Coordinates of C-alpha atoms and ligand atoms in Angstrom, one line a residue:
Chain A
M1 CA 11.4 111.4 -68.2
T2 CA 11.8 109.3 -65.8
T3 CA 13.9 110.2 -62.5
V4 CA 14.7 108.0 -59.3
S5 CA 12.9 111.0 -57.4
A6 CA 9.3 111.3 -59.5
P7 CA 6.4 110.8 -57.3
T8 CA 4.2 107.9 -58.6
L9 CA 1.7 110.0 -59.1
R10 CA 1.3 113.8 -59.3
I11 CA -1.5 115.9 -60.7
E12 CA -1.3 119.8 -61.7
A13 CA -4.5 122.0 -62.2
L14 CA -6.5 119.5 -62.7
H15 CA -9.9 120.6 -64.4
K16 CA -12.6 118.5 -64.8
S17 CA -16.5 119.5 -65.9
F18 CA -19.7 117.3 -66.7
G19 CA -21.7 119.8 -68.9
D20 CA -21.7 122.8 -66.8
L21 CA -20.9 121.4 -64.2
E22 CA -17.6 122.4 -62.9
V23 CA -16.5 118.8 -60.7
L24 CA -12.9 119.3 -59.9
K25 CA -11.8 122.9 -60.0
G26 CA -8.1 122.4 -60.2
I27 CA -6.5 119.7 -57.8
D28 CA -2.7 119.8 -57.3
L29 CA -2.0 116.4 -55.8
A30 CA 1.3 114.5 -55.7
V31 CA 2.0 110.3 -54.2
A32 CA 5.4 109.7 -53.3
E33 CA 6.0 105.6 -54.0
H34 CA 4.3 103.6 -51.3
E35 CA 2.7 106.0 -49.9
V36 CA -1.3 105.6 -49.1
V37 CA -2.8 108.8 -49.5
C38 CA -7.0 108.5 -48.4
L39 CA -9.0 110.8 -50.0
I40 CA -12.2 112.0 -48.0
G41 CA -15.1 114.4 -48.6
A42 CA -19.0 114.3 -48.6
S43 CA -20.7 112.9 -51.3
G44 CA -20.5 114.8 -54.2
S45 CA -17.0 116.2 -53.9
G46 CA -15.6 114.7 -56.3
K47 CA -13.3 111.6 -55.1
S48 CA -14.7 109.2 -57.3
T49 CA -14.4 111.4 -60.7
L50 CA -10.6 112.4 -59.5
L51 CA -9.9 108.2 -59.4
R52 CA -10.9 107.5 -62.7
C53 CA -9.8 111.3 -64.0
I54 CA -6.6 109.9 -62.7
N55 CA -7.1 106.1 -64.3
L56 CA -8.0 108.1 -67.8
L57 CA -11.4 106.6 -67.9
E58 CA -12.7 110.2 -67.9
P59 CA -11.0 112.4 -70.3
I60 CA -9.9 115.9 -68.2
D61 CA -10.6 119.4 -69.2
D62 CA -7.1 121.0 -68.2
G63 CA -4.2 120.3 -66.6
R64 CA -1.4 117.8 -66.0
I65 CA -1.1 113.8 -64.6
F66 CA 1.9 112.0 -64.0
V67 CA 2.9 108.8 -63.6
A68 CA 6.4 107.9 -62.4
G69 CA 7.4 111.3 -64.6
E70 CA 5.4 110.6 -67.4
E71 CA 2.7 112.3 -68.3
I72 CA -0.2 110.1 -69.3
T73 CA -2.4 113.3 -70.2
A74 CA -0.5 114.3 -72.9
H75 CA -1.2 114.1 -76.3
G76 CA -0.6 110.6 -78.2
V77 CA 0.2 108.6 -75.4
D78 CA -1.2 104.8 -75.3
V79 CA -3.8 104.8 -72.8
D80 CA -4.0 100.9 -72.5
R81 CA -0.4 100.9 -71.9
I82 CA -0.6 103.7 -69.0
R83 CA -3.4 101.8 -67.6
R84 CA -1.5 98.5 -67.0
H85 CA 0.0 100.4 -64.4
I86 CA -2.7 101.7 -63.1
G87 CA -4.9 99.3 -60.8
I88 CA -8.5 101.2 -60.2
V89 CA -10.9 98.9 -57.9
F90 CA -14.8 100.1 -57.9
Q91 CA -17.2 100.7 -55.2
A92 CA -19.4 97.7 -57.2
F93 CA -16.6 95.3 -58.0
N94 CA -17.9 94.9 -61.6
L95 CA -16.5 91.7 -61.9
F96 CA -17.0 89.6 -65.2
P97 CA -20.2 87.8 -64.5
H98 CA -19.6 85.3 -67.2
M99 CA -16.4 84.2 -66.5
S100 CA -15.2 82.2 -63.5
V101 CA -13.1 83.8 -60.4
L102 CA -9.8 82.2 -62.2
D103 CA -11.0 83.7 -65.6
N104 CA -11.9 87.2 -64.4
V105 CA -8.2 87.5 -62.8
T106 CA -6.2 86.1 -65.8
L107 CA -8.1 87.7 -68.6
A108 CA -6.1 90.8 -68.4
P109 CA -2.7 89.0 -68.1
R110 CA -3.5 86.7 -70.8
R111 CA -4.5 89.2 -73.2
V112 CA -2.8 92.2 -72.2
L113 CA 0.8 90.8 -71.3
R114 CA 0.0 88.1 -73.6
T115 CA 1.3 85.7 -70.4
D116 CA 0.5 82.3 -71.3
R117 CA -2.3 80.4 -69.7
P118 CA -0.6 78.3 -67.3
A119 CA 1.6 80.7 -65.9
A120 CA -1.3 83.2 -65.5
E121 CA -3.4 80.5 -64.0
E122 CA 0.0 79.4 -61.5
R123 CA 0.4 83.6 -60.7
A124 CA -3.5 84.0 -60.5
T125 CA -3.8 80.9 -57.9
A126 CA -1.3 82.2 -55.7
L127 CA -2.6 85.8 -55.3
L128 CA -6.2 83.9 -54.7
E129 CA -4.3 82.0 -52.2
R130 CA -2.8 84.8 -50.6
F131 CA -6.1 86.6 -49.9
G132 CA -8.2 83.1 -48.7
L133 CA -10.1 82.9 -52.2
A134 CA -7.9 79.6 -53.4
D135 CA -10.9 77.0 -52.8
K136 CA -13.7 79.8 -55.0
R137 CA -11.1 80.0 -58.0
L138 CA -13.2 78.2 -60.2
D139 CA -16.6 79.7 -59.0
Y140 CA -18.5 82.9 -60.7
P141 CA -18.8 86.0 -59.4
D142 CA -22.8 85.3 -58.5
R143 CA -21.8 82.7 -55.5
L144 CA -19.4 84.4 -53.6
S145 CA -20.4 86.6 -51.3
G146 CA -19.6 91.0 -51.5
G147 CA -16.6 90.9 -49.3
Q148 CA -15.2 87.5 -51.6
Q149 CA -16.4 89.7 -54.6
Q150 CA -14.8 92.5 -53.7
R151 CA -11.5 90.6 -52.7
V152 CA -11.2 88.9 -56.0
A153 CA -11.5 92.5 -57.9
I154 CA -8.8 93.7 -55.7
V155 CA -6.8 90.4 -56.9
R156 CA -7.8 91.0 -60.4
A157 CA -6.0 94.9 -60.1
L158 CA -3.2 93.0 -58.2
A159 CA -2.5 91.0 -61.2
M160 CA -1.2 92.9 -63.4
E161 CA 1.5 94.2 -60.9
P162 CA 0.3 98.2 -61.0
R163 CA 2.8 100.5 -59.5
L164 CA -0.3 102.4 -58.3
L165 CA -3.6 101.2 -56.9
L166 CA -6.7 103.4 -57.0
L167 CA -9.6 102.4 -54.4
D168 CA -12.4 103.8 -54.7
E169 CA -15.2 103.4 -51.8
V170 CA -14.8 99.3 -51.9
T171 CA -16.2 98.7 -48.7
S172 CA -19.6 101.0 -49.2
A173 CA -21.7 98.1 -51.6
L174 CA -20.6 96.1 -48.1
D175 CA -22.3 94.4 -45.5
P176 CA -20.6 95.6 -41.8
E177 CA -19.5 92.2 -41.1
L178 CA -18.1 91.6 -44.7
I179 CA -16.0 95.4 -44.9
A180 CA -13.2 93.8 -42.2
E181 CA -12.2 90.9 -44.3
V182 CA -11.9 93.8 -47.3
L183 CA -10.1 96.1 -45.2
A184 CA -7.6 93.1 -43.9
V185 CA -6.3 92.8 -47.6
I186 CA -5.7 96.8 -48.5
R187 CA -4.4 96.8 -44.7
E188 CA -1.9 93.7 -46.0
L189 CA -1.2 95.5 -49.6
A190 CA -0.5 99.3 -47.5
G191 CA 2.3 97.2 -45.4
E192 CA 3.8 95.3 -48.6
G193 CA 4.6 99.0 -50.0
M194 CA 1.6 99.1 -52.4
T195 CA 1.3 102.9 -53.3
M196 CA -2.2 103.7 -53.3
V197 CA -5.1 106.0 -53.3
I198 CA -8.0 105.6 -51.2
A199 CA -11.2 107.0 -51.7
T200 CA -13.3 106.4 -48.2
H201 CA -15.7 107.0 -45.5
E202 CA -14.0 104.3 -43.2
M203 CA -12.8 107.4 -41.4
G204 CA -11.6 104.8 -38.4
F205 CA -10.3 102.9 -41.5
A206 CA -8.5 106.0 -43.4
R207 CA -6.7 106.9 -39.2
D208 CA -5.3 103.5 -39.3
I209 CA -3.8 103.1 -42.9
A210 CA -3.1 106.4 -44.7
N211 CA 0.2 108.2 -44.4
R212 CA -1.8 111.4 -45.8
V213 CA -5.6 112.4 -45.6
V214 CA -6.3 114.4 -48.2
F215 CA -9.8 116.9 -47.7
L216 CA -11.7 117.2 -51.1
D217 CA -14.1 120.1 -50.6
E218 CA -16.5 120.7 -53.9
G219 CA -14.2 120.0 -56.5
R220 CA -10.6 121.0 -54.5
V221 CA -8.2 120.3 -52.2
L222 CA -8.9 121.8 -49.2
E223 CA -6.8 120.6 -47.1
D224 CA -4.4 117.5 -46.4
G225 CA -1.4 116.2 -43.6
P226 CA -1.2 113.2 -41.9
P227 CA -4.3 111.4 -40.0
D228 CA -3.7 112.7 -36.6
R229 CA -3.3 116.5 -37.6
M230 CA -6.3 115.9 -39.6
F231 CA -8.9 114.2 -37.7
R232 CA -7.6 115.9 -34.4
E233 CA -6.9 119.1 -35.1
P234 CA -7.9 119.9 -38.6
A235 CA -7.5 123.9 -39.3
E236 CA -10.1 124.4 -41.9
A237 CA -14.0 125.2 -40.8
R238 CA -15.2 122.8 -43.5
T239 CA -12.9 120.0 -42.5
R240 CA -14.1 120.6 -39.2
E241 CA -17.8 120.3 -40.1
F242 CA -17.4 117.4 -42.1
L243 CA -15.4 115.3 -39.8
Q244 CA -18.5 116.8 -37.3
R245 CA -21.2 115.1 -39.4
I246 CA -19.0 112.0 -39.7
I247 CA -18.9 111.3 -36.0
E248 CA -22.8 112.1 -35.4
A249 CA -23.1 109.4 -37.6
G250 CA -21.4 107.3 -35.7
R251 CA -18.7 106.4 -38.3
L252 CA -15.3 107.3 -36.5
Chain B
M1 CA -44.2 84.1 -68.8
A2 CA -44.9 82.4 -71.8
R3 CA -44.7 79.0 -70.5
L4 CA -48.6 77.4 -70.9
T5 CA -50.4 76.4 -68.0
V6 CA -53.8 75.3 -66.6
G7 CA -54.3 78.2 -64.3
G8 CA -55.6 77.1 -60.8
S9 CA -55.0 74.2 -59.1
G10 CA -55.4 71.3 -58.8
R11 CA -57.8 68.3 -60.3
R12 CA -61.0 70.9 -60.9
A13 CA -59.1 72.8 -62.6
L14 CA -57.8 70.3 -64.8
L15 CA -61.1 68.9 -65.6
I16 CA -62.7 72.8 -66.2
A17 CA -59.5 73.0 -68.8
F18 CA -60.6 70.2 -69.9
V19 CA -64.1 70.4 -70.6
S20 CA -63.6 74.3 -72.3
T21 CA -61.0 72.9 -74.1
V22 CA -63.5 70.5 -75.8
V23 CA -66.4 72.6 -76.2
F24 CA -64.4 75.6 -77.7
F25 CA -62.5 73.6 -80.3
G26 CA -65.9 70.7 -81.0
L27 CA -67.6 74.1 -81.7
I28 CA -65.5 75.7 -84.3
A29 CA -65.5 72.0 -85.8
F30 CA -69.1 72.0 -85.6
L31 CA -69.2 75.3 -87.9
V32 CA -67.0 74.2 -90.2
V33 CA -68.2 71.3 -90.7
N34 CA -71.8 72.7 -91.0
A35 CA -70.6 75.5 -93.5
P36 CA -72.5 75.9 -96.6
G37 CA -68.7 75.0 -98.8
W38 CA -67.3 72.5 -96.9
D39 CA -68.3 69.5 -98.7
Q40 CA -66.5 71.4 -101.7
V41 CA -63.5 72.4 -99.0
R42 CA -63.3 69.4 -97.6
R43 CA -62.6 67.9 -101.4
Q44 CA -60.2 70.8 -102.2
F45 CA -57.8 70.7 -99.1
F46 CA -58.5 67.4 -97.5
N47 CA -58.2 64.7 -100.2
W48 CA -56.3 62.3 -98.4
D49 CA -55.4 60.0 -101.5
N50 CA -53.3 63.1 -102.7
F51 CA -52.3 64.0 -99.3
F52 CA -50.5 60.8 -98.9
A53 CA -49.4 60.9 -102.9
S54 CA -47.8 64.3 -102.8
A55 CA -46.4 64.0 -98.8
P56 CA -42.8 61.9 -100.2
G57 CA -42.3 64.6 -102.6
I58 CA -43.2 68.0 -100.9
V59 CA -41.1 65.9 -98.1
A60 CA -38.1 65.3 -99.9
R61 CA -37.9 69.5 -101.0
F62 CA -38.0 70.5 -97.6
E63 CA -34.6 69.9 -98.0
V64 CA -34.7 72.4 -100.2
N65 CA -35.3 75.1 -97.5
V66 CA -33.3 73.3 -94.7
R67 CA -30.1 73.8 -96.7
L68 CA -31.4 77.5 -97.1
F69 CA -31.7 78.1 -93.9
L70 CA -29.0 76.7 -93.1
I71 CA -26.9 78.6 -94.9
A72 CA -28.7 82.1 -94.5
E73 CA -28.5 81.8 -90.5
V74 CA -24.8 81.7 -90.3
L75 CA -24.1 84.2 -93.0
I76 CA -26.4 86.2 -90.9
L77 CA -25.5 85.2 -87.4
T78 CA -22.2 87.1 -88.7
L79 CA -23.2 90.4 -90.9
G80 CA -26.1 91.3 -87.6
L81 CA -23.0 91.1 -85.2
L82 CA -20.3 93.0 -87.6
V83 CA -23.3 95.5 -88.5
A84 CA -24.2 95.9 -85.2
V85 CA -20.7 96.5 -84.1
L86 CA -20.0 98.9 -87.1
R87 CA -22.8 101.0 -85.3
G88 CA -21.5 101.3 -82.5
L89 CA -18.0 102.6 -83.1
P90 CA -16.9 105.5 -81.4
G91 CA -15.5 108.5 -82.6
P92 CA -15.8 111.0 -85.5
V93 CA -13.4 109.2 -87.8
L94 CA -15.6 106.2 -88.3
F95 CA -18.7 108.2 -88.8
P96 CA -19.2 107.0 -92.3
L97 CA -19.0 103.2 -92.0
R98 CA -21.6 104.6 -88.6
L99 CA -23.8 106.1 -90.8
L100 CA -23.7 102.8 -93.6
A101 CA -24.2 100.8 -91.3
T102 CA -27.4 102.9 -90.3
A103 CA -28.7 103.4 -93.4
Y104 CA -28.6 99.3 -94.2
T105 CA -30.9 98.3 -91.8
D106 CA -32.7 101.2 -92.1
L107 CA -33.1 100.2 -95.9
F108 CA -33.6 96.8 -95.5
R109 CA -35.9 96.7 -92.5
A110 CA -38.6 99.6 -94.6
V111 CA -38.6 97.6 -98.0
P112 CA -40.6 94.5 -98.1
G113 CA -38.6 90.8 -98.3
L114 CA -40.3 89.4 -100.8
L115 CA -39.0 92.7 -103.3
V116 CA -35.7 92.5 -101.8
I117 CA -35.4 88.9 -103.4
Y118 CA -37.4 89.8 -106.5
V119 CA -34.7 92.8 -107.2
L120 CA -32.0 90.4 -106.7
G121 CA -33.3 87.5 -108.2
F122 CA -34.2 88.9 -111.6
G123 CA -32.8 92.2 -111.6
V124 CA -28.6 91.3 -110.7
P125 CA -28.7 87.9 -113.4
G126 CA -30.3 90.3 -115.6
L127 CA -27.5 92.4 -115.8
R128 CA -25.5 89.3 -117.0
L129 CA -22.4 90.7 -115.5
P130 CA -19.7 88.4 -115.9
G131 CA -18.5 86.3 -113.6
V132 CA -22.3 86.8 -111.4
P133 CA -23.9 83.9 -110.6
N134 CA -27.5 83.9 -112.0
D135 CA -28.6 80.9 -109.1
P136 CA -31.8 81.9 -108.1
F137 CA -30.9 80.0 -104.9
F138 CA -27.8 81.7 -104.8
W139 CA -29.6 85.0 -104.6
G140 CA -32.1 84.1 -102.3
V141 CA -29.7 82.8 -99.9
V142 CA -28.5 86.7 -100.5
A143 CA -31.5 88.4 -100.5
L144 CA -32.8 86.7 -97.2
T145 CA -29.5 87.3 -95.4
L146 CA -29.1 90.7 -95.8
V147 CA -33.2 91.3 -94.9
Y148 CA -32.8 89.5 -91.5
S149 CA -29.5 90.7 -90.6
A150 CA -30.6 93.6 -90.7
Y151 CA -33.3 92.8 -88.4
V152 CA -31.0 90.8 -86.3
S153 CA -28.2 93.5 -85.9
E154 CA -30.9 95.4 -83.8
V155 CA -31.2 92.3 -81.4
Y156 CA -27.6 92.0 -81.6
R157 CA -27.7 96.0 -80.7
A158 CA -30.2 95.7 -77.8
G159 CA -28.2 92.7 -76.3
I160 CA -24.9 95.4 -76.6
D161 CA -26.7 97.6 -74.6
S162 CA -28.3 95.9 -71.9
V163 CA -24.1 95.3 -70.7
H164 CA -23.7 98.4 -67.9
P165 CA -21.2 100.5 -69.2
S166 CA -19.2 99.4 -66.1
Q167 CA -18.5 96.3 -67.6
A168 CA -16.7 98.0 -70.4
A169 CA -14.6 100.5 -68.0
A170 CA -13.9 97.8 -65.6
A171 CA -11.9 96.0 -69.0
R172 CA -10.8 98.6 -69.8
S173 CA -9.1 99.9 -66.4
L174 CA -6.7 96.3 -66.4
G175 CA -5.3 97.6 -69.8
L176 CA -7.9 95.9 -71.9
S177 CA -8.2 97.8 -75.7
Q178 CA -11.5 99.4 -76.5
A179 CA -11.5 96.0 -79.4
Q180 CA -10.7 93.4 -76.5
A181 CA -12.9 94.6 -73.8
L182 CA -15.6 94.5 -76.6
R183 CA -14.6 91.1 -77.8
F184 CA -14.5 89.3 -74.0
V185 CA -16.2 91.2 -72.1
V186 CA -19.0 92.4 -73.7
L187 CA -20.6 90.4 -76.3
P188 CA -20.1 87.4 -74.5
Q189 CA -22.5 88.8 -71.9
A190 CA -24.7 90.3 -74.8
V191 CA -25.1 87.8 -77.4
R192 CA -26.2 85.3 -74.3
R193 CA -29.2 87.7 -73.7
V194 CA -30.6 87.8 -77.4
I195 CA -30.4 84.1 -77.7
P196 CA -34.0 83.8 -77.0
P197 CA -35.1 86.6 -79.4
L198 CA -32.6 85.3 -81.7
L199 CA -34.1 81.5 -81.7
N200 CA -37.5 84.2 -82.5
D201 CA -36.5 85.7 -85.9
F202 CA -35.2 82.3 -86.7
I203 CA -38.4 81.1 -86.7
G204 CA -39.4 84.3 -88.8
L205 CA -36.9 82.4 -91.5
Q206 CA -37.8 79.4 -91.6
K207 CA -41.0 80.5 -93.2
D208 CA -39.4 82.7 -95.0
T209 CA -37.1 80.6 -96.9
V210 CA -40.6 79.9 -99.1
L211 CA -40.5 83.3 -100.8
V212 CA -37.3 81.8 -102.5
S213 CA -40.1 80.6 -104.2
F214 CA -40.7 83.2 -106.5
I215 CA -37.9 83.8 -108.3
G216 CA -37.6 80.2 -109.2
V217 CA -36.3 77.7 -106.7
V218 CA -38.0 74.8 -106.3
E219 CA -38.3 73.9 -102.6
I220 CA -40.8 73.1 -100.6
F221 CA -43.7 75.5 -101.4
R222 CA -43.2 75.7 -105.3
Q223 CA -43.4 71.6 -105.2
S224 CA -47.1 71.9 -103.2
Q225 CA -47.5 74.4 -106.0
I226 CA -46.4 71.6 -108.6
R227 CA -48.8 68.7 -106.9
S228 CA -51.8 71.5 -106.4
S229 CA -52.0 72.1 -110.4
A230 CA -51.5 68.9 -111.4
T231 CA -54.3 67.4 -109.1
F232 CA -56.2 70.6 -108.6
D233 CA -56.8 70.1 -105.1
F234 CA -55.1 72.2 -102.5
T235 CA -54.2 69.1 -100.1
P236 CA -50.7 69.5 -100.8
Y237 CA -50.4 73.0 -99.2
L238 CA -52.1 71.3 -95.7
A239 CA -48.8 68.6 -96.0
T240 CA -46.5 71.4 -96.4
A241 CA -47.9 73.4 -93.1
L242 CA -47.9 70.6 -91.4
V243 CA -44.0 70.1 -91.9
F244 CA -43.6 73.9 -91.3
V245 CA -46.0 73.6 -88.1
L246 CA -43.8 70.2 -86.7
L247 CA -40.3 72.3 -87.0
T248 CA -41.9 75.1 -85.8
I249 CA -43.4 73.8 -82.2
P250 CA -40.3 72.6 -80.6
L251 CA -37.9 76.0 -81.1
A252 CA -41.1 77.6 -80.4
R253 CA -41.5 76.0 -77.0
I254 CA -37.6 75.8 -76.7
T255 CA -37.3 79.7 -77.3
D256 CA -40.1 80.2 -74.3
W257 CA -38.0 77.9 -72.0
L258 CA -34.9 79.9 -72.7
V259 CA -37.0 83.2 -72.1
A260 CA -38.4 81.5 -68.9
R261 CA -34.9 80.5 -68.4
E262 CA -32.9 83.7 -68.6
K263 CA -35.8 85.9 -66.5
D264 CA -35.4 83.1 -63.6
R265 CA -32.0 84.0 -64.1
R266 CA -31.8 87.6 -64.2
Y267 CA -34.2 87.8 -61.2
A268 CA -32.2 85.7 -59.3
T269 CA -29.1 87.6 -59.8
S270 CA -30.9 91.2 -59.1
V271 CA -32.2 90.2 -56.1
R272 CA -29.0 88.9 -55.6
A273 CA -27.1 92.7 -55.7
T274 CA -30.0 94.4 -54.1
G275 CA -29.6 92.4 -50.9
Q276 CA -25.5 92.9 -51.6
R277 CA -26.2 96.9 -52.1
G278 CA -28.0 97.6 -49.5
R279 CA -25.8 99.0 -46.2
R280 CA -27.7 97.7 -43.2
G281 CA -30.1 94.6 -42.7
R282 CA -29.5 92.1 -45.7
F283 CA -32.7 90.5 -46.3
L284 CA -31.3 87.6 -47.9
G285 CA -29.7 85.4 -45.9
G286 CA -26.3 84.3 -46.3
G287 CA -24.1 85.3 -49.2
G288 CA -21.2 82.7 -49.3
Ligands
ATP1 N1 -20.8 110.9 -66.1 C1 -21.0 112.4 -64.9 N2 -21.7 112.4 -65.9 C2 -22.6 113.8 -65.1 N3 -22.3 114.5 -64.0 C3 -21.6 113.4 -62.7 C4 -20.8 112.3 -64.1 N4 -20.1 111.4 -62.5 C5 -20.1 112.5 -61.9 N5 -21.1 113.2 -61.4 C6 -21.5 114.8 -61.2 O1 -19.8 114.7 -59.8 C7 -20.1 115.2 -59.5 C8 -19.3 114.7 -58.3 O2 -19.4 112.9 -58.4 P1 -18.4 111.8 -57.5 O3 -19.1 110.4 -57.8 O4 -16.7 112.4 -58.6 O5 -18.1 112.6 -56.3 P2 -18.0 111.8 -55.1 O6 -16.8 112.4 -54.2 O7 -17.4 109.8 -55.3 O8 -19.1 110.9 -54.0 P3 -19.9 110.1 -53.2 O9 -18.7 110.4 -51.9 O10 -21.5 109.8 -53.1 O11 -19.4 108.7 -54.3 C9 -21.4 115.2 -58.2 O12 -22.1 116.0 -58.4 C10 -22.2 113.9 -59.7 O13 -23.2 114.0 -59.8
MG2 MG1 -17.8 108.2 -55.4

């Protein structure tokens, strides 16, 4: 059932294990429409796993996930249909190397939404233009810089007009001078009201852009709150420790 | 690298390579020509009159091998891909299909090709089932297709496995179905990578077309046999061998060239990729 007030994303008691290793130990999280949530936490705390579960790329062991009020983890839902509405961008870009930038972006609209080629290309070109990639549309991914590749990956996800966008450390594979251009794109999307869940190690960026920061610790949401409070006066000792380490590493 | 290179550099290296080649082959020629039975061998294998008399008929018969090769090749590329895809299907429901595909590849790689040709070429027509053809050419195509598809499916499978799972994940995350991800993302990359080994299998198939002579197809080898027994000399076989050599050498060079190109390309991309991965200090300048 879809109601106006249903949050874009709601997760209830999500559990996920890889073999004996329990990675997510009961996650509860709700993300309202137009909200930007940043997931922070140590390496191995389960950020990527959580995002992959939301996109149904990993089967979950227990719990429920709702998108716009519909339970997507229910038996018999069409996962392909669900994924159309949830975009994900990976740390390693994962562009299709055998296709031009334009074909990367139009593949899903054409094959999944059955948009005809001229219409799909027109829309893709408009999107690429907006993000300063119009002149790269006929290039192959290996001709692009990392920053450009990652922006193409974001455009590729946007071409499906997702109602929720998941970003998994999209700048960690980039050289420092290329990070800014990708962050600018995300900032622009946030300004437009795109609902996003962003796993990131860029604390400065999280503080700028997030409506809410969620601290993940060993597979649990230890605390969450507005960035101001989270970064200035975290309630939990472990959050303080984590932020302390980040500050020492010069990344805040 | 499979390219034929002289090794070393400059004119001196070239000279050494030349001299050593001449000495090496000169020595072999000397040994052969001075062997006790050389005179007889020369008469039986290097009879130039017979060579020129039999060559046109032999070259003409080669058409049968070429036809066999072309038809079988198309079928092999198709069936091999189908079997490779079947073996990769997920889920317990499809287990019987996976089992069947695995049994097929195991069986046809185990049994010598010639036996398959015999069994199909003599056995199946021997059943005298209504509507089943007894044309040996037909059964030759079927047998070679079955044998080679088993190998080729393994080549495809290696190609499919070499495409990183993150590629399929990226496709699925965009809403593409399993089949669409395979069709548009995984297979195009896989096939591109296995073209050199596939060409290598083509060379094998090209030669193995002569095996169908054993079930009565009069092709190039059978033709040279006929000539040979008529004149009691082996020169027609020499002509046949020459035809295969002339066809295989270009194909082998093309394969080498493709392998080298693929290697260069992959190396270039992987260097680039690691250059981009490192958080600090890229050692390769300019990424865009
Ligand atoms: N496919 C998998 N199979 C087995 N273990 C896995 C798999 N994926 C993740 N893990 C394990 O799950 C744990 C959480 O991994 P995850 O990638 O979600 O962490 P993360 O918070 O994203 O870390 P990072 O900040 O380093 O990206 C890790 O211990 C990891 O080794
Ligand atoms: Mg991660």
